[in-house]
């Protein structure tokens, strides 16, 4: 289906629309009720780099089902070679980074930054992989280098509840409520690589405080919330 959509639409947008429908379908079938809180209205004509905590494969379903715009994920280049799954990512024009080759990775980031400036929003899991214990880990720097190179705002994203629905090292899926919170965007305009660490720490702090003091148990509803959507 993804390949047919790509033939119709070279931009890959139709593939992303299919991914969003896939996320909604999986959420419905598994009994996952996804609620999104937007703390500050986003400009839907503005590209963003969404940065989210990551504790479960269900995070992707939840995010694709409710994010208010089409997003591409940042993925390892090796994933693009996986039959069907990787091919679908390529059809959707996801952004691939070659982590094993520093020079190629730098070129990939520059190309990704160009695409973002042209209007493509991306989703990054700055921890690099799923946190098996549900706790927020340290962030890797690559996504922040990308955001600063592109010069677009970063939206800190909190996903709460998926760790309880699909625990690590199990295929058991439990129905339940999932919270997605979009914190106010953080501007990167005029910032350089010298500001990367400061921006990284700020995004980490914004996500951590919304996860609660233990960083994995209690999502705190922000009084600044202005919009709530549900699937």
PDB file of C-alpha atoms in Angstrom:
ATOM      1  CA  UNK A   1       0.000   0.000   0.000  1.00  0.00           C
ATOM      2  CA  UNK A   2       2.850   2.389   0.870  1.00  0.00           C
ATOM      3  CA  UNK A   3       4.473   1.769  -2.502  1.00  0.00           C
ATOM      4  CA  UNK A   4       1.245   2.569  -4.352  1.00  0.00           C
ATOM      5  CA  UNK A   5       0.864   5.770  -2.337  1.00  0.00           C
ATOM      6  CA  UNK A   6       4.409   6.794  -3.256  1.00  0.00           C
ATOM      7  CA  UNK A   7       3.649   6.265  -6.952  1.00  0.00           C
ATOM      8  CA  UNK A   8       0.703   8.642  -6.615  1.00  0.00           C
ATOM      9  CA  UNK A   9       2.529  11.199  -4.453  1.00  0.00           C
ATOM     10  CA  UNK A  10       6.315  11.572  -4.832  1.00  0.00           C
ATOM     11  CA  UNK A  11       6.469  13.764  -1.698  1.00  0.00           C
ATOM     12  CA  UNK A  12       5.717  10.775   0.527  1.00  0.00           C
ATOM     13  CA  UNK A  13       2.878  12.659   2.253  1.00  0.00           C
ATOM     14  CA  UNK A  14       0.345   9.967   1.369  1.00  0.00           C
ATOM     15  CA  UNK A  15       2.564   7.390   3.069  1.00  0.00           C
ATOM     16  CA  UNK A  16       2.611   9.544   6.210  1.00  0.00           C
ATOM     17  CA  UNK A  17      -1.183   9.769   6.045  1.00  0.00           C
ATOM     18  CA  UNK A  18      -1.270   5.959   5.933  1.00  0.00           C
ATOM     19  CA  UNK A  19       1.076   5.854   8.940  1.00  0.00           C
ATOM     20  CA  UNK A  20      -1.270   8.146  10.852  1.00  0.00           C
ATOM     21  CA  UNK A  21      -4.220   5.902   9.975  1.00  0.00           C
ATOM     22  CA  UNK A  22      -2.128   2.902  11.056  1.00  0.00           C
ATOM     23  CA  UNK A  23      -1.433   4.558  14.414  1.00  0.00           C
ATOM     24  CA  UNK A  24      -5.119   5.286  14.988  1.00  0.00           C
ATOM     25  CA  UNK A  25      -6.081   1.733  13.990  1.00  0.00           C
ATOM     26  CA  UNK A  26      -3.549   0.119  16.333  1.00  0.00           C
ATOM     27  CA  UNK A  27      -4.653   2.400  19.155  1.00  0.00           C
ATOM     28  CA  UNK A  28      -8.280   1.405  18.598  1.00  0.00           C
ATOM     29  CA  UNK A  29      -7.606  -2.329  18.239  1.00  0.00           C
ATOM     30  CA  UNK A  30      -5.454  -2.481  21.388  1.00  0.00           C
ATOM     31  CA  UNK A  31      -7.820  -0.358  23.461  1.00  0.00           C
ATOM     32  CA  UNK A  32      -5.322   2.485  23.790  1.00  0.00           C
ATOM     33  CA  UNK A  33      -7.080   5.798  24.442  1.00  0.00           C
ATOM     34  CA  UNK A  34      -4.738   8.604  23.422  1.00  0.00           C
ATOM     35  CA  UNK A  35      -5.301  12.101  24.805  1.00  0.00           C
ATOM     36  CA  UNK A  36      -3.162  15.022  23.719  1.00  0.00           C
ATOM     37  CA  UNK A  37      -2.651  18.300  25.553  1.00  0.00           C
ATOM     38  CA  UNK A  38      -1.182  21.254  23.657  1.00  0.00           C
ATOM     39  CA  UNK A  39       0.275  23.837  26.023  1.00  0.00           C
ATOM     40  CA  UNK A  40       0.839  26.431  23.307  1.00  0.00           C
ATOM     41  CA  UNK A  41      -0.813  26.498  19.905  1.00  0.00           C
ATOM     42  CA  UNK A  42       1.521  25.529  17.056  1.00  0.00           C
ATOM     43  CA  UNK A  43       1.800  27.218  13.675  1.00  0.00           C
ATOM     44  CA  UNK A  44       0.796  24.431  11.282  1.00  0.00           C
ATOM     45  CA  UNK A  45       2.673  26.171   8.471  1.00  0.00           C
ATOM     46  CA  UNK A  46       5.913  26.097  10.468  1.00  0.00           C
ATOM     47  CA  UNK A  47       8.219  23.035  10.526  1.00  0.00           C
ATOM     48  CA  UNK A  48       9.269  21.744  13.946  1.00  0.00           C
ATOM     49  CA  UNK A  49      11.593  19.183  15.458  1.00  0.00           C
ATOM     50  CA  UNK A  50       9.475  17.182  17.927  1.00  0.00           C
ATOM     51  CA  UNK A  51      11.582  15.557  20.666  1.00  0.00           C
ATOM     52  CA  UNK A  52       9.940  12.860  22.773  1.00  0.00           C
ATOM     53  CA  UNK A  53      10.776  10.463  25.580  1.00  0.00           C
ATOM     54  CA  UNK A  54      10.663   6.829  24.463  1.00  0.00           C
ATOM     55  CA  UNK A  55       9.720   3.825  26.618  1.00  0.00           C
ATOM     56  CA  UNK A  56       7.614   1.575  24.368  1.00  0.00           C
ATOM     57  CA  UNK A  57       6.912   0.655  20.756  1.00  0.00           C
ATOM     58  CA  UNK A  58       3.428   2.046  21.422  1.00  0.00           C
ATOM     59  CA  UNK A  59       4.923   5.565  21.652  1.00  0.00           C
ATOM     60  CA  UNK A  60       5.098   5.659  17.858  1.00  0.00           C
ATOM     61  CA  UNK A  61       1.468   4.578  17.465  1.00  0.00           C
ATOM     62  CA  UNK A  62       0.349   7.216  19.948  1.00  0.00           C
ATOM     63  CA  UNK A  63       2.367  10.033  18.411  1.00  0.00           C
ATOM     64  CA  UNK A  64       1.412   9.303  14.817  1.00  0.00           C
ATOM     65  CA  UNK A  65      -2.245   9.115  15.826  1.00  0.00           C
ATOM     66  CA  UNK A  66      -2.438  12.596  17.413  1.00  0.00           C
ATOM     67  CA  UNK A  67       0.400  14.867  16.264  1.00  0.00           C
ATOM     68  CA  UNK A  68      -1.251  17.806  14.471  1.00  0.00           C
ATOM     69  CA  UNK A  69       0.953  17.664  11.357  1.00  0.00           C
ATOM     70  CA  UNK A  70       2.774  15.167   9.174  1.00  0.00           C
ATOM     71  CA  UNK A  71       6.129  14.181  10.645  1.00  0.00           C
ATOM     72  CA  UNK A  72       9.033  12.061   9.468  1.00  0.00           C
ATOM     73  CA  UNK A  73      11.085  10.115  11.940  1.00  0.00           C
ATOM     74  CA  UNK A  74      14.861  10.213  12.190  1.00  0.00           C
ATOM     75  CA  UNK A  75      15.977   6.631  11.646  1.00  0.00           C
ATOM     76  CA  UNK A  76      19.203   4.653  11.417  1.00  0.00           C
ATOM     77  CA  UNK A  77      20.260   4.095   7.817  1.00  0.00           C
ATOM     78  CA  UNK A  78      20.291   0.329   8.406  1.00  0.00           C
ATOM     79  CA  UNK A  79      16.519   0.321   9.003  1.00  0.00           C
ATOM     80  CA  UNK A  80      15.951   1.393   5.416  1.00  0.00           C
ATOM     81  CA  UNK A  81      17.197  -1.986   4.197  1.00  0.00           C
ATOM     82  CA  UNK A  82      14.657  -4.071   6.130  1.00  0.00           C
ATOM     83  CA  UNK A  83      12.189  -5.656   3.681  1.00  0.00           C
ATOM     84  CA  UNK A  84       8.765  -3.992   3.629  1.00  0.00           C
ATOM     85  CA  UNK A  85       9.265  -1.994   6.854  1.00  0.00           C
ATOM     86  CA  UNK A  86      12.380  -0.190   5.654  1.00  0.00           C
ATOM     87  CA  UNK A  87      11.017   0.178   2.159  1.00  0.00           C
ATOM     88  CA  UNK A  88       7.909   1.834   3.566  1.00  0.00           C
ATOM     89  CA  UNK A  89      10.106   4.279   5.502  1.00  0.00           C
ATOM     90  CA  UNK A  90      11.887   5.183   2.287  1.00  0.00           C
ATOM     91  CA  UNK A  91       8.571   5.609   0.464  1.00  0.00           C
ATOM     92  CA  UNK A  92       7.536   8.037   3.204  1.00  0.00           C
ATOM     93  CA  UNK A  93      10.817   9.929   2.775  1.00  0.00           C
ATOM     94  CA  UNK A  94      11.845   9.402   6.377  1.00  0.00           C
ATOM     95  CA  UNK A  95      15.197  10.917   7.331  1.00  0.00           C
ATOM     96  CA  UNK A  96      18.033   8.383   7.557  1.00  0.00           C
ATOM     97  CA  UNK A  97      21.274   8.964   9.467  1.00  0.00           C
ATOM     98  CA  UNK A  98      24.377   6.800   8.986  1.00  0.00           C
ATOM     99  CA  UNK A  99      25.634   6.575  12.572  1.00  0.00           C
ATOM    100  CA  UNK A 100      28.527   4.259  11.697  1.00  0.00           C
ATOM    101  CA  UNK A 101      30.218   6.797   9.440  1.00  0.00           C
ATOM    102  CA  UNK A 102      30.793  10.228  11.023  1.00  0.00           C
ATOM    103  CA  UNK A 103      31.354  11.959   7.685  1.00  0.00           C
ATOM    104  CA  UNK A 104      28.260  10.387   6.129  1.00  0.00           C
ATOM    105  CA  UNK A 105      26.281  11.216   9.275  1.00  0.00           C
ATOM    106  CA  UNK A 106      27.272  14.864   8.986  1.00  0.00           C
ATOM    107  CA  UNK A 107      26.153  14.940   5.349  1.00  0.00           C
ATOM    108  CA  UNK A 108      22.895  13.227   6.318  1.00  0.00           C
ATOM    109  CA  UNK A 109      22.219  15.827   9.005  1.00  0.00           C
ATOM    110  CA  UNK A 110      22.928  18.683   6.597  1.00  0.00           C
ATOM    111  CA  UNK A 111      20.535  17.151   4.057  1.00  0.00           C
ATOM    112  CA  UNK A 112      17.917  16.579   6.755  1.00  0.00           C
ATOM    113  CA  UNK A 113      18.284  20.201   7.930  1.00  0.00           C
ATOM    114  CA  UNK A 114      17.708  21.399   4.360  1.00  0.00           C
ATOM    115  CA  UNK A 115      14.512  19.351   4.119  1.00  0.00           C
ATOM    116  CA  UNK A 116      13.305  20.687   7.471  1.00  0.00           C
ATOM    117  CA  UNK A 117      13.878  24.277   6.389  1.00  0.00           C
ATOM    118  CA  UNK A 118      11.788  23.502   3.300  1.00  0.00           C
ATOM    119  CA  UNK A 119       8.856  22.558   5.533  1.00  0.00           C
ATOM    120  CA  UNK A 120       9.309  18.947   6.718  1.00  0.00           C
ATOM    121  CA  UNK A 121       8.710  18.378  10.448  1.00  0.00           C
ATOM    122  CA  UNK A 122      10.567  15.504  12.088  1.00  0.00           C
ATOM    123  CA  UNK A 123      10.194  13.359  15.199  1.00  0.00           C
ATOM    124  CA  UNK A 124      13.306  12.530  17.232  1.00  0.00           C
ATOM    125  CA  UNK A 125      13.745  10.274  20.260  1.00  0.00           C
ATOM    126  CA  UNK A 126      16.809  11.974  21.771  1.00  0.00           C
ATOM    127  CA  UNK A 127      17.491   9.118  24.201  1.00  0.00           C
ATOM    128  CA  UNK A 128      18.494   7.104  21.126  1.00  0.00           C
ATOM    129  CA  UNK A 129      16.551   3.984  22.098  1.00  0.00           C
ATOM    130  CA  UNK A 130      13.721   2.866  24.345  1.00  0.00           C
ATOM    131  CA  UNK A 131      14.246   3.216  28.090  1.00  0.00           C
ATOM    132  CA  UNK A 132      13.688  -0.329  29.340  1.00  0.00           C
ATOM    133  CA  UNK A 133      12.910   0.769  32.899  1.00  0.00           C
ATOM    134  CA  UNK A 134      10.547   3.575  31.900  1.00  0.00           C
ATOM    135  CA  UNK A 135      12.807   6.317  33.236  1.00  0.00           C
ATOM    136  CA  UNK A 136      14.044   9.282  31.230  1.00  0.00           C
ATOM    137  CA  UNK A 137      17.659   8.773  30.129  1.00  0.00           C
ATOM    138  CA  UNK A 138      20.389  11.164  29.052  1.00  0.00           C
ATOM    139  CA  UNK A 139      19.957  12.693  25.617  1.00  0.00           C
ATOM    140  CA  UNK A 140      22.242  12.214  22.641  1.00  0.00           C
ATOM    141  CA  UNK A 141      23.378  15.324  20.802  1.00  0.00           C
ATOM    142  CA  UNK A 142      22.597  14.444  17.165  1.00  0.00           C
ATOM    143  CA  UNK A 143      18.991  15.622  17.139  1.00  0.00           C
ATOM    144  CA  UNK A 144      19.973  18.935  18.679  1.00  0.00           C
ATOM    145  CA  UNK A 145      22.688  19.465  16.093  1.00  0.00           C
ATOM    146  CA  UNK A 146      20.007  18.855  13.467  1.00  0.00           C
ATOM    147  CA  UNK A 147      17.546  21.324  15.023  1.00  0.00           C
ATOM    148  CA  UNK A 148      20.165  24.056  15.397  1.00  0.00           C
ATOM    149  CA  UNK A 149      21.459  23.515  11.861  1.00  0.00           C
ATOM    150  CA  UNK A 150      17.903  23.784  10.521  1.00  0.00           C
ATOM    151  CA  UNK A 151      17.152  26.777  12.752  1.00  0.00           C
ATOM    152  CA  UNK A 152      13.595  25.616  13.555  1.00  0.00           C
ATOM    153  CA  UNK A 153      11.821  25.397  16.919  1.00  0.00           C
ATOM    154  CA  UNK A 154      12.033  22.283  19.087  1.00  0.00           C
ATOM    155  CA  UNK A 155       8.806  20.989  20.655  1.00  0.00           C
ATOM    156  CA  UNK A 156       9.439  18.913  23.813  1.00  0.00           C
ATOM    157  CA  UNK A 157       6.984  16.004  23.862  1.00  0.00           C
ATOM    158  CA  UNK A 158       5.976  13.816  26.794  1.00  0.00           C
ATOM    159  CA  UNK A 159       4.380  10.402  26.316  1.00  0.00           C
ATOM    160  CA  UNK A 160       2.910   8.911  29.486  1.00  0.00           C
ATOM    161  CA  UNK A 161       1.241   5.554  29.970  1.00  0.00           C
ATOM    162  CA  UNK A 162       2.682   3.412  27.177  1.00  0.00           C
ATOM    163  CA  UNK A 163       5.202   1.743  29.475  1.00  0.00           C
ATOM    164  CA  UNK A 164       2.325   0.282  31.495  1.00  0.00           C
ATOM    165  CA  UNK A 165       0.504  -0.884  28.358  1.00  0.00           C
ATOM    166  CA  UNK A 166       3.424  -2.680  26.718  1.00  0.00           C
ATOM    167  CA  UNK A 167       6.181  -3.406  29.278  1.00  0.00           C
ATOM    168  CA  UNK A 168       9.685  -4.151  28.061  1.00  0.00           C
ATOM    169  CA  UNK A 169      10.525  -7.713  26.977  1.00  0.00           C
ATOM    170  CA  UNK A 170       6.913  -8.756  26.529  1.00  0.00           C
ATOM    171  CA  UNK A 171       4.367  -8.929  23.716  1.00  0.00           C
ATOM    172  CA  UNK A 172       1.468  -8.549  26.127  1.00  0.00           C
ATOM    173  CA  UNK A 173      -0.645  -5.478  25.371  1.00  0.00           C
ATOM    174  CA  UNK A 174      -2.971  -3.981  27.958  1.00  0.00           C
ATOM    175  CA  UNK A 175      -5.702  -1.463  27.123  1.00  0.00           C
ATOM    176  CA  UNK A 176      -5.541   1.906  28.846  1.00  0.00           C
ATOM    177  CA  UNK A 177      -5.093   5.658  28.672  1.00  0.00           C
ATOM    178  CA  UNK A 178      -2.056   7.331  27.130  1.00  0.00           C
ATOM    179  CA  UNK A 179      -1.192  10.990  27.625  1.00  0.00           C
ATOM    180  CA  UNK A 180       0.719  13.020  25.034  1.00  0.00           C
ATOM    181  CA  UNK A 181       1.775  16.529  26.064  1.00  0.00           C
ATOM    182  CA  UNK A 182       3.247  19.072  23.666  1.00  0.00           C
ATOM    183  CA  UNK A 183       5.211  21.638  25.668  1.00  0.00           C
ATOM    184  CA  UNK A 184       5.707  25.169  24.284  1.00  0.00           C
ATOM    185  CA  UNK A 185       8.180  25.316  21.368  1.00  0.00           C
ATOM    186  CA  UNK A 186      11.759  26.329  22.125  1.00  0.00           C
ATOM    187  CA  UNK A 187      13.225  28.698  19.551  1.00  0.00           C
ATOM    188  CA  UNK A 188      16.619  27.945  18.005  1.00  0.00           C
ATOM    189  CA  UNK A 189      16.764  31.096  15.878  1.00  0.00           C
ATOM    190  CA  UNK A 190      20.238  32.610  15.945  1.00  0.00           C
ATOM    191  CA  UNK A 191      21.724  29.760  17.984  1.00  0.00           C
ATOM    192  CA  UNK A 192      24.891  27.898  17.033  1.00  0.00           C
ATOM    193  CA  UNK A 193      26.637  24.679  17.950  1.00  0.00           C
ATOM    194  CA  UNK A 194      28.023  26.442  21.018  1.00  0.00           C
ATOM    195  CA  UNK A 195      24.463  26.605  22.376  1.00  0.00           C
ATOM    196  CA  UNK A 196      23.712  22.924  21.796  1.00  0.00           C
ATOM    197  CA  UNK A 197      24.391  21.699  25.327  1.00  0.00           C
ATOM    198  CA  UNK A 198      22.247  24.440  26.855  1.00  0.00           C
ATOM    199  CA  UNK A 199      19.339  23.638  24.530  1.00  0.00           C
ATOM    200  CA  UNK A 200      19.729  19.904  25.232  1.00  0.00           C
ATOM    201  CA  UNK A 201      19.539  20.483  28.970  1.00  0.00           C
ATOM    202  CA  UNK A 202      16.506  22.731  28.603  1.00  0.00           C
ATOM    203  CA  UNK A 203      14.556  20.204  26.516  1.00  0.00           C
ATOM    204  CA  UNK A 204      15.501  17.418  28.931  1.00  0.00           C
ATOM    205  CA  UNK A 205      14.299  19.513  31.861  1.00  0.00           C
ATOM    206  CA  UNK A 206      11.002  20.378  30.159  1.00  0.00           C
ATOM    207  CA  UNK A 207      10.254  16.703  29.539  1.00  0.00           C
ATOM    208  CA  UNK A 208      11.493  15.540  32.958  1.00  0.00           C
ATOM    209  CA  UNK A 209       9.345  17.963  34.949  1.00  0.00           C
ATOM    210  CA  UNK A 210       6.223  16.843  33.066  1.00  0.00           C
ATOM    211  CA  UNK A 211       7.003  13.202  33.812  1.00  0.00           C
ATOM    212  CA  UNK A 212       7.108  13.859  37.538  1.00  0.00           C
ATOM    213  CA  UNK A 213       9.852  13.586  40.175  1.00  0.00           C
ATOM    214  CA  UNK A 214      10.620   9.933  39.478  1.00  0.00           C
ATOM    215  CA  UNK A 215      10.632  10.647  35.712  1.00  0.00           C
ATOM    216  CA  UNK A 216       8.400   7.746  34.850  1.00  0.00           C
ATOM    217  CA  UNK A 217       5.308   7.622  37.004  1.00  0.00           C
ATOM    218  CA  UNK A 218       3.248  10.792  37.269  1.00  0.00           C
ATOM    219  CA  UNK A 219       2.421  13.137  34.432  1.00  0.00           C
ATOM    220  CA  UNK A 220       1.613  16.590  35.741  1.00  0.00           C
ATOM    221  CA  UNK A 221      -1.145  18.427  33.905  1.00  0.00           C
ATOM    222  CA  UNK A 222       0.060  21.921  33.090  1.00  0.00           C
ATOM    223  CA  UNK A 223      -2.279  24.803  33.956  1.00  0.00           C
ATOM    224  CA  UNK A 224      -1.160  26.443  30.710  1.00  0.00           C
ATOM    225  CA  UNK A 225      -2.877  23.768  28.611  1.00  0.00           C
ATOM    226  CA  UNK A 226      -5.133  25.327  25.993  1.00  0.00           C
ATOM    227  CA  UNK A 227      -6.238  22.419  23.801  1.00  0.00           C
ATOM    228  CA  UNK A 228      -7.105  18.784  24.405  1.00  0.00           C
ATOM    229  CA  UNK A 229      -7.724  16.235  21.661  1.00  0.00           C
ATOM    230  CA  UNK A 230      -8.688  12.588  22.019  1.00  0.00           C
ATOM    231  CA  UNK A 231      -8.626   9.565  19.725  1.00  0.00           C
TER     232      UNK A 231
END
